[in-house]
Amino acid sequence: AGNSSAAVRSAFVNMLSQWLQYLTERYDHEPRLLPYLVAALSDEVPDIQKQALQALEELGKIYEQEREEELKDILAYGQNTPSEINNRRIWETRDMPSPFSHRPCVGTRMLIRNNIK
């Protein structure tokens, strides 16, 4: 969102979050809308960064609920590939960049991975 008004950018993040949760045929729109939400993580206003992260976490939880059977093993046992173990160690041992206070949930990571190329 390239608007100079923080209020407009905040409303845009809120609108994206609502669309990605409730829009009919939202799966068709995820690849087009998610990049804007991810870009908001680097907004100059910390509250907008946090708002975008919260929206992504909510979407990730919905992703997990909707794909519970598919993700059952990952959620129960974790991913134990060498790259996943390495990523987990990196997240556990470093200071989190703003707005992160923890590693995003599996659903959030998979939602972004599957929709942003």
mmCIF file of C-alpha atoms in Angstrom:
data_model
loop_
_atom_site.group_PDB
_atom_site.id
_atom_site.type_symbol
_atom_site.label_atom_id
_atom_site.label_comp_id
_atom_site.label_asym_id
_atom_site.label_seq_id
_atom_site.Cartn_x
_atom_site.Cartn_y
_atom_site.Cartn_z
ATOM 1 C CA ALA A 1 0.000 0.000 0.000
ATOM 2 C CA GLY A 2 1.644 3.165 -1.171
ATOM 3 C CA ASN A 3 -0.592 5.728 0.531
ATOM 4 C CA SER A 4 1.130 8.290 2.740
ATOM 5 C CA SER A 5 -1.674 8.204 5.325
ATOM 6 C CA ALA A 6 -1.197 5.652 8.087
ATOM 7 C CA ALA A 7 -4.961 5.571 8.665
ATOM 8 C CA VAL A 8 -5.565 4.595 5.042
ATOM 9 C CA ARG A 9 -2.868 1.887 5.158
ATOM 10 C CA SER A 10 -4.351 0.538 8.396
ATOM 11 C CA ALA A 11 -7.829 0.423 6.861
ATOM 12 C CA PHE A 12 -6.346 -1.329 3.814
ATOM 13 C CA VAL A 13 -4.744 -4.012 6.003
ATOM 14 C CA ASN A 14 -8.046 -4.453 7.840
ATOM 15 C CA MET A 15 -9.940 -4.737 4.541
ATOM 16 C CA LEU A 16 -7.452 -7.313 3.207
ATOM 17 C CA SER A 17 -7.809 -9.344 6.374
ATOM 18 C CA GLN A 18 -11.599 -9.311 6.112
ATOM 19 C CA TRP A 19 -11.540 -10.232 2.428
ATOM 20 C CA LEU A 20 -9.111 -13.089 2.966
ATOM 21 C CA GLN A 21 -11.278 -14.478 5.764
ATOM 22 C CA TYR A 22 -14.798 -13.998 4.439
ATOM 23 C CA LEU A 23 -14.772 -13.330 0.695
ATOM 24 C CA THR A 24 -16.587 -15.873 -1.429
ATOM 25 C CA GLU A 25 -14.050 -17.730 -3.563
ATOM 26 C CA ARG A 26 -11.264 -16.317 -1.369
ATOM 27 C CA TYR A 27 -8.891 -19.086 -2.457
ATOM 28 C CA ASP A 28 -8.882 -17.594 -5.948
ATOM 29 C CA HIS A 29 -7.884 -14.207 -4.534
ATOM 30 C CA GLU A 30 -5.198 -15.288 -2.044
ATOM 31 C CA PRO A 31 -2.283 -15.133 -4.527
ATOM 32 C CA ARG A 32 -3.251 -11.569 -5.480
ATOM 33 C CA LEU A 33 -4.080 -10.213 -2.017
ATOM 34 C CA LEU A 34 -1.559 -11.890 0.309
ATOM 35 C CA PRO A 35 1.484 -10.019 -1.073
ATOM 36 C CA TYR A 36 -0.061 -6.725 0.066
ATOM 37 C CA LEU A 37 -0.566 -8.102 3.559
ATOM 38 C CA VAL A 38 2.983 -9.454 3.687
ATOM 39 C CA ALA A 39 4.309 -6.095 2.459
ATOM 40 C CA ALA A 40 2.540 -4.397 5.365
ATOM 41 C CA LEU A 41 4.903 -6.265 7.722
ATOM 42 C CA SER A 42 7.537 -3.722 6.698
ATOM 43 C CA ASP A 43 5.326 -0.630 7.020
ATOM 44 C CA GLU A 44 6.988 2.361 8.643
ATOM 45 C CA VAL A 45 4.301 2.439 11.371
ATOM 46 C CA PRO A 46 4.823 -0.316 13.979
ATOM 47 C CA ASP A 47 1.082 -0.601 14.710
ATOM 48 C CA ILE A 48 0.396 -1.412 11.057
ATOM 49 C CA GLN A 49 3.171 -4.008 11.101
ATOM 50 C CA LYS A 50 1.556 -5.625 14.146
ATOM 51 C CA GLN A 51 -1.886 -5.423 12.547
ATOM 52 C CA ALA A 52 -0.591 -7.209 9.439
ATOM 53 C CA LEU A 53 1.120 -9.909 11.516
ATOM 54 C CA GLN A 54 -2.024 -10.462 13.574
ATOM 55 C CA ALA A 55 -4.078 -10.780 10.369
ATOM 56 C CA LEU A 56 -1.597 -13.293 8.948
ATOM 57 C CA GLU A 57 -1.677 -15.321 12.172
ATOM 58 C CA GLU A 58 -5.487 -15.385 12.070
ATOM 59 C CA LEU A 59 -5.395 -16.524 8.437
ATOM 60 C CA GLY A 60 -2.836 -19.163 9.377
ATOM 61 C CA LYS A 61 -5.115 -20.550 12.077
ATOM 62 C CA ILE A 62 -7.975 -20.718 9.571
ATOM 63 C CA TYR A 63 -5.625 -22.484 7.142
ATOM 64 C CA GLU A 64 -4.777 -25.047 9.835
ATOM 65 C CA GLN A 65 -8.452 -25.612 10.712
ATOM 66 C CA GLU A 66 -9.480 -26.066 7.085
ATOM 67 C CA ARG A 67 -6.624 -28.483 6.396
ATOM 68 C CA GLU A 68 -6.579 -30.233 9.743
ATOM 69 C CA GLU A 69 -6.403 -33.733 8.270
ATOM 70 C CA GLU A 70 -3.652 -32.761 5.819
ATOM 71 C CA LEU A 71 -1.585 -31.068 8.547
ATOM 72 C CA LYS A 72 -2.298 -33.544 11.343
ATOM 73 C CA ASP A 73 1.182 -35.085 11.372
ATOM 74 C CA ILE A 74 2.995 -31.757 11.019
ATOM 75 C CA LEU A 75 0.989 -30.199 13.849
ATOM 76 C CA ALA A 76 1.445 -33.248 16.083
ATOM 77 C CA TYR A 77 5.094 -34.060 15.410
ATOM 78 C CA GLY A 78 6.517 -31.034 13.616
ATOM 79 C CA GLN A 79 8.557 -31.032 10.471
ATOM 80 C CA ASN A 80 11.882 -32.707 10.979
ATOM 81 C CA THR A 81 13.610 -32.067 7.685
ATOM 82 C CA PRO A 82 17.153 -30.662 8.009
ATOM 83 C CA SER A 83 16.075 -27.266 6.681
ATOM 84 C CA GLU A 84 13.112 -27.078 9.086
ATOM 85 C CA ILE A 85 15.296 -28.025 12.053
ATOM 86 C CA ASN A 86 17.814 -25.359 10.991
ATOM 87 C CA ASN A 87 15.060 -22.735 10.608
ATOM 88 C CA ARG A 88 13.651 -23.607 14.030
ATOM 89 C CA ARG A 89 17.096 -23.190 15.626
ATOM 90 C CA ILE A 90 17.599 -19.843 13.900
ATOM 91 C CA TRP A 91 14.233 -18.555 15.149
ATOM 92 C CA GLU A 92 14.917 -19.812 18.676
ATOM 93 C CA THR A 93 18.364 -18.241 18.994
ATOM 94 C CA ARG A 94 18.011 -14.826 17.427
ATOM 95 C CA ASP A 95 16.308 -11.582 18.243
ATOM 96 C CA MET A 96 13.073 -11.253 16.340
ATOM 97 C CA PRO A 97 12.805 -8.461 13.792
ATOM 98 C CA SER A 98 9.863 -6.142 14.283
ATOM 99 C CA PRO A 99 6.932 -6.941 14.360
ATOM 100 C CA PHE A 100 7.723 -10.586 15.206
ATOM 101 C CA SER A 101 7.852 -11.766 18.804
ATOM 102 C CA HIS A 102 7.782 -15.464 17.850
ATOM 103 C CA ARG A 103 7.893 -17.683 14.815
ATOM 104 C CA PRO A 104 4.613 -17.595 12.849
ATOM 105 C CA CYS A 105 2.388 -20.653 13.148
ATOM 106 C CA VAL A 106 2.640 -23.508 10.639
ATOM 107 C CA GLY A 107 -0.587 -22.424 8.913
ATOM 108 C CA THR A 108 0.734 -18.908 8.353
ATOM 109 C CA ARG A 109 4.027 -20.169 6.962
ATOM 110 C CA MET A 110 2.328 -22.653 4.654
ATOM 111 C CA LEU A 111 -0.288 -20.133 3.493
ATOM 112 C CA ILE A 112 2.429 -17.695 2.488
ATOM 113 C CA ARG A 113 4.657 -20.382 0.975
ATOM 114 C CA ASN A 114 1.809 -21.749 -1.138
ATOM 115 C CA ASN A 115 0.593 -18.392 -2.426
ATOM 116 C CA ILE A 116 3.659 -16.228 -2.924
ATOM 117 C CA LYS A 117 6.085 -17.348 -5.561
#
